[in-house]
XYZ file of C-alpha atoms in Angstrom:
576
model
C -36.824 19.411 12.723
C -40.751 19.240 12.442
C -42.399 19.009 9.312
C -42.554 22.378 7.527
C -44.357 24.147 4.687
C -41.754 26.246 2.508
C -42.636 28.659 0.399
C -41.668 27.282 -3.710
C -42.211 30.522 -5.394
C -38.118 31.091 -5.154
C -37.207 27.385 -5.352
C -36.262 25.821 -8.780
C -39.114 23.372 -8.371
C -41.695 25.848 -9.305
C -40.817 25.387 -12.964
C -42.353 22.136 -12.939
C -44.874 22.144 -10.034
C -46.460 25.364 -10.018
C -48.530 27.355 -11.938
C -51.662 26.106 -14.653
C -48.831 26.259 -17.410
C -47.483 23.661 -15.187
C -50.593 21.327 -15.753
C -48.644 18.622 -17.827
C -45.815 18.478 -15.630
C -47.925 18.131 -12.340
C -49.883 14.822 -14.028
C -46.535 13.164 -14.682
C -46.156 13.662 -10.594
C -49.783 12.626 -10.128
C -49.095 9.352 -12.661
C -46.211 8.033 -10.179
C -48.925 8.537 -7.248
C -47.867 11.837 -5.584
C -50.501 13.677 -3.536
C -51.004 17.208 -4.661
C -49.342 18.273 -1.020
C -46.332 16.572 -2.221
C -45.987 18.003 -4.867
C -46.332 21.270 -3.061
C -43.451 20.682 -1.071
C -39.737 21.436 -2.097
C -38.491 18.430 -4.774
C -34.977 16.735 -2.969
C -33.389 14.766 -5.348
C -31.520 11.556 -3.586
C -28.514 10.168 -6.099
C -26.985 7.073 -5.601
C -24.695 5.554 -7.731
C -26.227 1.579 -6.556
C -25.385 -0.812 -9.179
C -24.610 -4.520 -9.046
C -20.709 -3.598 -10.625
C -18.794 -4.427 -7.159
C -19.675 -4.382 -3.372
C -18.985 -0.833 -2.775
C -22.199 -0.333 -4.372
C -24.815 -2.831 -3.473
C -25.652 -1.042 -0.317
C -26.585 2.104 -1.665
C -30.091 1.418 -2.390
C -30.903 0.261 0.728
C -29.676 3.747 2.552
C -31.284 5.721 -0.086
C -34.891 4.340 1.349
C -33.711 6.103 4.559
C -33.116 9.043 3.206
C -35.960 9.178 1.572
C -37.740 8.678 4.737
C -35.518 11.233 6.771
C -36.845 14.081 3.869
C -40.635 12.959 3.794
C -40.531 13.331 7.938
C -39.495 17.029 7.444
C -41.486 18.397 4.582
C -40.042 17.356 1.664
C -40.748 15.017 -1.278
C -37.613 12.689 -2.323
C -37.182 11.793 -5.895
C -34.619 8.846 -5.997
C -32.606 8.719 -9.365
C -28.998 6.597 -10.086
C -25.838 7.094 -11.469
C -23.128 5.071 -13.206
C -20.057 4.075 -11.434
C -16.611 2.344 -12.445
C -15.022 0.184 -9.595
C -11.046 0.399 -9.308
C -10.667 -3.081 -8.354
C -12.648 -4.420 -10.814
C -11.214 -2.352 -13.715
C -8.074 -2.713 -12.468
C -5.186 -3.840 -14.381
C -7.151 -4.057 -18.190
C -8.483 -1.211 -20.351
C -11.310 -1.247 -18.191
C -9.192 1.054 -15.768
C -9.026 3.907 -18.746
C -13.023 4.076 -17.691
C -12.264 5.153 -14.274
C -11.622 8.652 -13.556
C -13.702 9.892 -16.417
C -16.307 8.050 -14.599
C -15.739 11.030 -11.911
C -16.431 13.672 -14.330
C -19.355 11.959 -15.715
C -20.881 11.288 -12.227
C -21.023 14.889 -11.971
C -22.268 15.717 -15.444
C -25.305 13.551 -15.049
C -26.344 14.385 -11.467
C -25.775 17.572 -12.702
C -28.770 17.346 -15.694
C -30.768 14.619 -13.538
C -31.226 18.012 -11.382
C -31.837 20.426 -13.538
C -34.346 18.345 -16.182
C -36.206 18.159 -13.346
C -35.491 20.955 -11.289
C -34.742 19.223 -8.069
C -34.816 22.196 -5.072
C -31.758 20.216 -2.337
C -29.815 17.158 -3.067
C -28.696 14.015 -0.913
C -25.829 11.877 -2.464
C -25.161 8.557 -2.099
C -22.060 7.309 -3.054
C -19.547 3.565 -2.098
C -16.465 4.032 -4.458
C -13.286 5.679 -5.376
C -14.215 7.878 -8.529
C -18.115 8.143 -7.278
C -17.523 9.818 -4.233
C -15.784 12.643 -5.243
C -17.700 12.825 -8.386
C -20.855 13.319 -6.122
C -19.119 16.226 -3.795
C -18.444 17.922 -7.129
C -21.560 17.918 -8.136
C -23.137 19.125 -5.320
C -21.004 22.213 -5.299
C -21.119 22.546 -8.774
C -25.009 22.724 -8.493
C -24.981 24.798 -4.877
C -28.462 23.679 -4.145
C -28.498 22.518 -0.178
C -26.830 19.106 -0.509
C -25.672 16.710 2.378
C -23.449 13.676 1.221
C -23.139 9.988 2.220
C -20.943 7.285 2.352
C -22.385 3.786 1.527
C -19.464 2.432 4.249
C -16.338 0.149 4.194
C -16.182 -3.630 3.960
C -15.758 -5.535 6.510
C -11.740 -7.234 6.942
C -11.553 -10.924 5.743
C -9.516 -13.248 7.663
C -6.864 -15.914 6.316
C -4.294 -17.668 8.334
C -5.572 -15.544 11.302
C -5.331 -12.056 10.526
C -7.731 -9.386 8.839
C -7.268 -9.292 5.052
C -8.051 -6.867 2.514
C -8.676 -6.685 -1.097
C -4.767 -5.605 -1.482
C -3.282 -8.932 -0.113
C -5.434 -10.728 -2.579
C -3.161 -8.202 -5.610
C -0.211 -8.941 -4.076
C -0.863 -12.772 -3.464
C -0.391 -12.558 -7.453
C 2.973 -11.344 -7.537
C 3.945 -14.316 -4.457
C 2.131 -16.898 -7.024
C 3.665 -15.523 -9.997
C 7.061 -15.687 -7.947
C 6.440 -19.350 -7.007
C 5.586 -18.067 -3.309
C 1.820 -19.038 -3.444
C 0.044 -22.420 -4.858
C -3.010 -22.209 -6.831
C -4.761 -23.189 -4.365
C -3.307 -20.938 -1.083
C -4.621 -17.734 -3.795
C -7.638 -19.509 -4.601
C -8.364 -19.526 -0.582
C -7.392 -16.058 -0.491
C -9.702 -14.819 -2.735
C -12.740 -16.426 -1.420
C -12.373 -14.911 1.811
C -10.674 -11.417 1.497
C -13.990 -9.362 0.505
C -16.960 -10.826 3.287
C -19.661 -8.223 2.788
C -21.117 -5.169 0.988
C -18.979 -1.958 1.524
C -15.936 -0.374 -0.057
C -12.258 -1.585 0.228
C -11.548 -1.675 4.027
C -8.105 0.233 3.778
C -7.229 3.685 4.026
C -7.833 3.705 -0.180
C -9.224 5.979 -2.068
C -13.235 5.232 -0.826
C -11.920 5.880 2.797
C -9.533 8.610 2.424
C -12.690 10.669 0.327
C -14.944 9.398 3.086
C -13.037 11.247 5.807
C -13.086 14.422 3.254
C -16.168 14.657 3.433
C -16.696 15.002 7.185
C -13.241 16.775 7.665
C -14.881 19.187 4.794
C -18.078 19.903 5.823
C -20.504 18.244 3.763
C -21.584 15.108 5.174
C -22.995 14.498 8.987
C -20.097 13.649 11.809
C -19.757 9.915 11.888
C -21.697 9.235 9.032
C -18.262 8.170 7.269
C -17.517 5.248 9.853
C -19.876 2.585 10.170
C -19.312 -0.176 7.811
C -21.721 -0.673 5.014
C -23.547 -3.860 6.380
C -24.256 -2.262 9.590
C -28.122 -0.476 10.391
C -26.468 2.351 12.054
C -26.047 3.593 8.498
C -29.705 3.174 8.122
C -30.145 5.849 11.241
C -27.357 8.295 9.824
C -29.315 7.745 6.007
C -32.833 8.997 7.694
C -30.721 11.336 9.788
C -29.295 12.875 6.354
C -32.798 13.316 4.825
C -33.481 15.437 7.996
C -30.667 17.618 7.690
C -30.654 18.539 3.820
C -34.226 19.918 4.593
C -32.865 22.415 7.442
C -29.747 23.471 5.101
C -32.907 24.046 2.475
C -34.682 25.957 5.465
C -31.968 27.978 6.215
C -30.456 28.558 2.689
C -27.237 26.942 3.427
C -25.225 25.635 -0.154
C -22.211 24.033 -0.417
C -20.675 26.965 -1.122
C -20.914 28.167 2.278
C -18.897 24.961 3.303
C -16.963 24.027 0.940
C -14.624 27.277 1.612
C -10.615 27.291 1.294
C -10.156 26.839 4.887
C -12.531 23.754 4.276
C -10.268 22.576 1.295
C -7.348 22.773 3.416
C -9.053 20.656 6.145
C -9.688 18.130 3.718
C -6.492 18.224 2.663
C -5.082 17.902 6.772
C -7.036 14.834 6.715
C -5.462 12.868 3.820
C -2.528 13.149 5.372
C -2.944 12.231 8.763
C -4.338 9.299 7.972
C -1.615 8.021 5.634
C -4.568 8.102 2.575
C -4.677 7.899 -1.141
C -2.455 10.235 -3.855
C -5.607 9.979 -5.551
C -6.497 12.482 -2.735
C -4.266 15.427 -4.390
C -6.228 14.778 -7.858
C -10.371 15.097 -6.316
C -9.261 17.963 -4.004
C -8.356 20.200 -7.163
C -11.135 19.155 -9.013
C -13.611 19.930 -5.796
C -12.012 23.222 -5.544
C -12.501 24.059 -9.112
C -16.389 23.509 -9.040
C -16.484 26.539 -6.391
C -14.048 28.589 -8.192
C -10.814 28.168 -5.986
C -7.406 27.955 -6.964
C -6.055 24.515 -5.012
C -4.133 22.569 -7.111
C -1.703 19.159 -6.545
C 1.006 21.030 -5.125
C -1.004 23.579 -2.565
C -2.332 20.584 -1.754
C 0.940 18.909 -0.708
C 1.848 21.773 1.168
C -0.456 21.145 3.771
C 0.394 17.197 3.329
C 4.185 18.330 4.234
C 2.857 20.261 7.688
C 0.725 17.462 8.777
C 1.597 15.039 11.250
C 0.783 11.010 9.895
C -1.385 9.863 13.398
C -3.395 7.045 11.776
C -2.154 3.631 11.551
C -4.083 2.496 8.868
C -3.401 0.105 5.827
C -1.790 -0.063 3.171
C 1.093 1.579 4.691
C -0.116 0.674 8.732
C -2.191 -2.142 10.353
C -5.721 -1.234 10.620
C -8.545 -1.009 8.836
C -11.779 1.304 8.568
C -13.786 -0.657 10.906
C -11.041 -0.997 13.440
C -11.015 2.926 13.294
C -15.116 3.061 13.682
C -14.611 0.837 16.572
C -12.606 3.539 18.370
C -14.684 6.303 17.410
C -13.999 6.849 13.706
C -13.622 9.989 11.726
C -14.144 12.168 14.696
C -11.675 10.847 16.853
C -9.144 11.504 14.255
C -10.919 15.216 13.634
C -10.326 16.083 17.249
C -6.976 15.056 17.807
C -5.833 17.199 14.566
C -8.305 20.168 15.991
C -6.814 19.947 19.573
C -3.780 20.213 18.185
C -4.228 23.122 16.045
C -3.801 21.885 12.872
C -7.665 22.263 11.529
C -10.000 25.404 11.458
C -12.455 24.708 13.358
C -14.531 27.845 12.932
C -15.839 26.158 9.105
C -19.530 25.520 8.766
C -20.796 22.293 8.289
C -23.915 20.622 6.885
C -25.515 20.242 10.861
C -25.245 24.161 10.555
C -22.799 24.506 13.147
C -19.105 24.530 12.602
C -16.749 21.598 12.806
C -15.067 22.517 16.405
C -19.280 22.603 17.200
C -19.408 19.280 15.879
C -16.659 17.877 17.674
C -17.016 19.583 21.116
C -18.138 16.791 23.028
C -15.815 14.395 21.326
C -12.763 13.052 23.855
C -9.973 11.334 22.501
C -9.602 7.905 23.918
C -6.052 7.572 25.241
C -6.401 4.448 25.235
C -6.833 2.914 21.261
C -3.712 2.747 19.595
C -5.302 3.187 15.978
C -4.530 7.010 16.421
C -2.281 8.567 17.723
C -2.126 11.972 19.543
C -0.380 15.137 17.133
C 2.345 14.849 20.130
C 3.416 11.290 19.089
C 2.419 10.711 15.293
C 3.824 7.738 13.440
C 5.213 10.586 11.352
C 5.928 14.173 11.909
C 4.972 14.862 7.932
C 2.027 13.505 6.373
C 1.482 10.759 4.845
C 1.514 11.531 1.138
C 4.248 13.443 -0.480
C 4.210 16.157 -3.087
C 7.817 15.954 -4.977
C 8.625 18.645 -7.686
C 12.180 18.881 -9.768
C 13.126 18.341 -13.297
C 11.204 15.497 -14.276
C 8.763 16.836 -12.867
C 7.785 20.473 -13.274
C 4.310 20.292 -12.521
C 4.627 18.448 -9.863
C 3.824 14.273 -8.790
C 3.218 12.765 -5.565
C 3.595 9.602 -3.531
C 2.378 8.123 -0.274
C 5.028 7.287 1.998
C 3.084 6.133 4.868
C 4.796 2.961 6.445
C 7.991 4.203 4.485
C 11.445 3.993 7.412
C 12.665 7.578 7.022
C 15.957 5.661 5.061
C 13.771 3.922 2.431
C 12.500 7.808 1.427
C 15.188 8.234 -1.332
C 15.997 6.256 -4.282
C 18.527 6.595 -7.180
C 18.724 4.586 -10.086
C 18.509 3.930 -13.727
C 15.242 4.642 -15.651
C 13.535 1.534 -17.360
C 10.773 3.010 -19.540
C 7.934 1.198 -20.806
C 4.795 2.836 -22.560
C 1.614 1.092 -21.253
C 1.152 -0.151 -17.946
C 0.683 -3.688 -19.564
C 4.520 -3.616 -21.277
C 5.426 -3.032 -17.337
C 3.148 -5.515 -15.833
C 4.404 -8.384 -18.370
C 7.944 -7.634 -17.417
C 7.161 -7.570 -13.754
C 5.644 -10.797 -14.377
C 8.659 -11.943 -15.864
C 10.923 -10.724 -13.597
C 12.264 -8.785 -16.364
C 14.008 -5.965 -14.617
C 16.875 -5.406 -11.814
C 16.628 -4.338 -8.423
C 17.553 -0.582 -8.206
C 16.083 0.209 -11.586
C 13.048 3.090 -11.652
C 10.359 1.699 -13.899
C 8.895 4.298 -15.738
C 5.406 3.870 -17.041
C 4.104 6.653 -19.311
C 1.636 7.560 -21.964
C -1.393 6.159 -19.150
C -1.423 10.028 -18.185
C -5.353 12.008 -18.588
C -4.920 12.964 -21.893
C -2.568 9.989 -23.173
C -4.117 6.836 -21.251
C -6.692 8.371 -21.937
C -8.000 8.178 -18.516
C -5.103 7.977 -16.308
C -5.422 4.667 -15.152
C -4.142 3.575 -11.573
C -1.056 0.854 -11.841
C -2.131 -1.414 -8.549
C -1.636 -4.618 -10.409
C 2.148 -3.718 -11.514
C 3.146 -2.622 -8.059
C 1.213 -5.369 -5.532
C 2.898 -7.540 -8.242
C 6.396 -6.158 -7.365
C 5.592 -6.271 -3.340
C 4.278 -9.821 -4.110
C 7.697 -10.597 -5.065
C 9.159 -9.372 -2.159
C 11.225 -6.193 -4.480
C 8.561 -3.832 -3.228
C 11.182 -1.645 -1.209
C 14.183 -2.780 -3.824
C 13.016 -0.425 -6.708
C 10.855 2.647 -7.936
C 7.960 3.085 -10.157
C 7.143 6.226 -12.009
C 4.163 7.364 -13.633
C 2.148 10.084 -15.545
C -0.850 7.671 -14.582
C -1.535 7.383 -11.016
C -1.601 4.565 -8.247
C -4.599 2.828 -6.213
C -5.171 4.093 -2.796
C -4.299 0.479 -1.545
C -0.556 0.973 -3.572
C 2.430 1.143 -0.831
C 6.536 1.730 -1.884
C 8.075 3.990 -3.834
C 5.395 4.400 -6.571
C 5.424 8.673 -7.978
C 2.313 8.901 -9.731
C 1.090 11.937 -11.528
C 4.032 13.222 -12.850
C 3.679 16.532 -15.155
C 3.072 17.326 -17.484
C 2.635 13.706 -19.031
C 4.045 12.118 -21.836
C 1.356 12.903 -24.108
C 1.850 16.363 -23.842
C 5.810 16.067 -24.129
C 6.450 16.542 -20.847
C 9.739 15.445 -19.457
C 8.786 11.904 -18.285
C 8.245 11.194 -22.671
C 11.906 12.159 -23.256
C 13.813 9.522 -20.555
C 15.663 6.497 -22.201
C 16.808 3.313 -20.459
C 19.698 4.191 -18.091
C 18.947 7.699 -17.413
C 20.052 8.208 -13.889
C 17.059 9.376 -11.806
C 16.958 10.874 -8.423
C 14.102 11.324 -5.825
C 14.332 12.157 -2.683
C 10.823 12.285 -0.875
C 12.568 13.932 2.296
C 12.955 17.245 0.404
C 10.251 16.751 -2.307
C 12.346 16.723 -5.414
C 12.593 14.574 -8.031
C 15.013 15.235 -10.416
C 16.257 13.437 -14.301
C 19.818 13.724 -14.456
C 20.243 14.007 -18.408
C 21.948 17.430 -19.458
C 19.210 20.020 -20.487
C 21.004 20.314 -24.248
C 20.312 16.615 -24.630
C 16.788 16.790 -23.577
C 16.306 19.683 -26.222
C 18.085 17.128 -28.742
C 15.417 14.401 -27.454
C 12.530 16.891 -27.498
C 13.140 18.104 -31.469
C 12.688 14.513 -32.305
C 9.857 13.474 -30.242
C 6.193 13.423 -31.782
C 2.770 12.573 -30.040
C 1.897 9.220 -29.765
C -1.644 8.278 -31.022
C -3.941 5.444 -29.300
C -6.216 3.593 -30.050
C -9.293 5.893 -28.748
C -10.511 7.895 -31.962
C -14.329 7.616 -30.935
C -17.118 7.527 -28.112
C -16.595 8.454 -24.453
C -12.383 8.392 -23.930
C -12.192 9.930 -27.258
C -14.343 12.760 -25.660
C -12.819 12.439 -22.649
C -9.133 13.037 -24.017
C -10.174 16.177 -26.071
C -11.629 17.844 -22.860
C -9.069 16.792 -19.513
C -6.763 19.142 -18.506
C -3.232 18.286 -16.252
C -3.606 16.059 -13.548
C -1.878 18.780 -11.263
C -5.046 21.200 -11.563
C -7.488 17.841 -10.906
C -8.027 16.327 -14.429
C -11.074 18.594 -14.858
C -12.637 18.723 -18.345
C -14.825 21.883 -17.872
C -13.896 25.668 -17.301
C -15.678 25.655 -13.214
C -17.145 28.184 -11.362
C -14.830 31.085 -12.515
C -16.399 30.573 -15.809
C -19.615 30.749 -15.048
C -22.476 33.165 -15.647
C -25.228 31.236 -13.742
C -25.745 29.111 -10.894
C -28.361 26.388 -11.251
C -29.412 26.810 -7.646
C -30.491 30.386 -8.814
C -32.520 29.538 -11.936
């Protein structure tokens, strides 16, 4: 696209560039050393969410320059702002972890008033980690000014004792050491090598899985979710996203016009088939609720239960995002799904042309063995299960990706513990018998608050080689790089009296993730007996941003929103 003049008088810019009322507001521009054609031009605001918190950030910055040229080249003037972020495996396992997914919603919030303060006309995102990545789809659909998102990239594999490592050997190496498995200095080893560069965690984890939404949905570039963060060619898709917001702006294309139900439901085909995070059937909601569509956890796992699991990627397979890039990433696994009918291909996209467009000249390399075809999948169902039943009403979900078809049910008697720390000491211990189903409640959104994921507790239990040997439950949820047994989101939680706050030790629970049930076997006039009893349990958070947090969040199975969405609404800031 050449370089184009566009016409402000209908753009939200023109409330702070145009005009002699706008005098003030034009010398501010003039004081950072914009030329008065710049200021002319349409206003594209470029988020990142760089910070020096974790890898999956540090990048960020960097691509943001590129963007910033890719908009300048076409007509445009870039305003580059930042945005918090909260990295999993750094909070992971503390408090710190109850920071986490309100860190989505307040990603949102404040790109949200970052644009309209200033009255930004398009928006590119930038984003390298779990809760930031969603957080910046939603608020680019919450906003529906022409927006194009990016992925800051993976991290490259580490290597110990000759294979490729990830972040999630160094969790579990805790549970060998803490077993007696590892020596201080084999986990010291370990950890110095398992993270080698910038970029996100190299698994099929939550960064990856939302990575591959974003394509399979529409609103970032095809291929732009492969490359790994250290490599230039993220540079060229950067510049080459700066280009493209300003022809959505051209052509008046939102995210609204992408971001459709049959979009949704693409996202949702891509989860699966790649065996990716729960945390999958908790952003997909919340996405859904910024335009206004009803999608919650268990539509969600609908689509999970018709798709076929083709990518063999970790936790549950063998490969990780860079192996997948090197066989031709996102789209390869894009056109095997579309070939095989399970995507609609006639959805727009952000290069203007629909996804079966985008992937036309795409052939599927027969001879990889990272994905498979839809005629030979690793699993006929996807790789994330939605399980509903009696403990259960509003539904919970688990990833069974790697799971033998034999290992997908599990009976056995509840062990309850109310904090994921009480569970994580006892695991620790060894405190608790194989064929038991630790239940960990009261970490749900309202109760954590924050809904913190449980990684620690359950690489701790694979560590000690009981992985497959029992089940964990929770109203909380589990890291993308989790694998076993783990049911995470149960609802309604605890802190709500929900079922999962009325089990006692030795309850006989059920699940079979075959059928999608998951059932408490305690007679229904005993629960009532339990329920009459039961009273909310208060924590610690009576103040500041969890405080706020827990007043607002709703259930986990409509996304763990904490604002009414697009139904609500009675403007659209892209209209102002």
């Amino acid at each position: 696209m050449d370089k184009k003049t566009f016409d402000k008088s209908k753009l939200p810019s023109r409330h702070v560039s145009v005009g002699p009322e706008r005098a003030p507001h034009r010398s501010y521009y003039y004081a950072m050393g914009l030329s008065e054609e710049e200021i002319n031009q349409p206003f594209v605001g470029v988020a990142t969410c760089w910070n020096e918190a974790a890898p999956c950030n540090i990048a960020l910055m960097r691509q943001a320059q590129s963007v910033k040229r890719g908009v300048a080249q076409t007509g445009g003037t870039p305003r580059e702002f930042c945005t918090i972020t909260v990295t999993d495996g750094i909070a992971m396992g503390h408090q710190g972890m109850k920071s986490s997914l309100a860190s989505r919603d307040l990603i949102a919030d404040s790109v949200e008033l970052t644009m309209r303060g200033h009255c930004y006309d398009a928006l590119v995102g930038l984003a390298g980690c779990d809760k930031s990545l969603p957080g910046m789809m939603m608020s680019m659909v919450r906003l529906n000014v022409p927006s194009v998102f990016m992925y800051g990239g993976s991290i490259l594999p580490g290597h110990f004792k000759g294979k490729d490592v990830t972040v999630q050997d160094v969790f579990e190496a805790v549970g060998q050491h803490s077993a007696g498995n590892m020596a201080d200095q084999e986990l010291h080893d370990l950890e110095c090598v398992a993270c080698p560069s910038a970029g996100a965690c190299g698994g099929q984890y939550t960064a990856n899985t939302m990575a591959c939404v974003s394509e399979a949905m529409g609103l970032a570039l095809p291929g732009s979710a492969g490359a790994p963060a250290p490599y230039e060619s993220r540079d060229e898709y950067a510049e080459a996203s700066g280009r493209a917001v300003m022809q959505l702006l051209a052509n008046n294309i939102r995210p609204r016009d992408i971001v459709t139900r049959k979009a949704l439901e693409n996202a949702a085909v891509i989860v699966a088939a790649t065996g990716g995070s729960t945390n999958g059937g908790l952003h997909l909601p919340a996405i859904a609720h910024e335009v206004g569509i009803d999608f919650d956890l268990m539509e969600v796992a609908e689509i999970f239960k018709k798709t076929p699991y083709i990518a063999d990627l970790k936790p549950g397979g063998n490969y990780v995002a860079k192996d997948l890039f090197e066989v031709g990433g996102v789209s390869l696994v894009l056109k095997a799904l579309l070939d095989g009918g399970y995507l609609h291909g006639d959805c727009l996209t952000v290069t203007g042309q629909s996804l079966a467009d985008n992937l036309k000249d795409v052939t599927f390399d027969t001879e990889q063995k990272i994905v498979r075809p839809v005629t030979n999948p690793l699993s006929p169902t996807g790789g994330v299960v939605g399980l509903q039943g009696s403990l259960a009403p509003d539904g919970a979900i688990v990833k069974v990706a790697g799971m033998a078809p034999e290992k997908l049910k599990f009976r056995g008697p509840a062990r309850c513990f109310d904090s994921e720390e009480e569970a994580f000491a006892a695991v620790e211990d060894r405190n608790y018998k194989e064929g038991e189903v630790l239940v960990i409640r009261y970490e749900g959104p309202k109760g954590g608050p924050g809904m913190r994921e449980m990684l620690s507790t359950t690489a701790a239990l694979y560590g000690q080689g009981m992985g497959d040997k029992v089940a964990l439950i929770t109203d909380g949820r589990f890291s993308g790089a989790t694998r076993g047994f783990c049911i995470g989101h149960v609802g309604p939680e605890a802190a709500v009296g929900g079922p999962i706050a009325l089990i006692e030790d030795g309850d006989m629970i059920e699940i079979d993730a075959a059928k999608g049930t998951i059932e408490l076997e305690v007679d229904e006039a005993v629960l009532e007996k339990r329920r009459a009893s039961w009273r909310p349990r208060e924590t610690m958070y009576a103040s500041g941003a969890l405080w706020k947090y827990a007043q607002l969040v709703g259930p986990a199975r409509k996304g763990a929103v904490t604002h009414p969405g697009a139904k609500a609404e009675k403007h659209v800031y892209a209209d102002i």
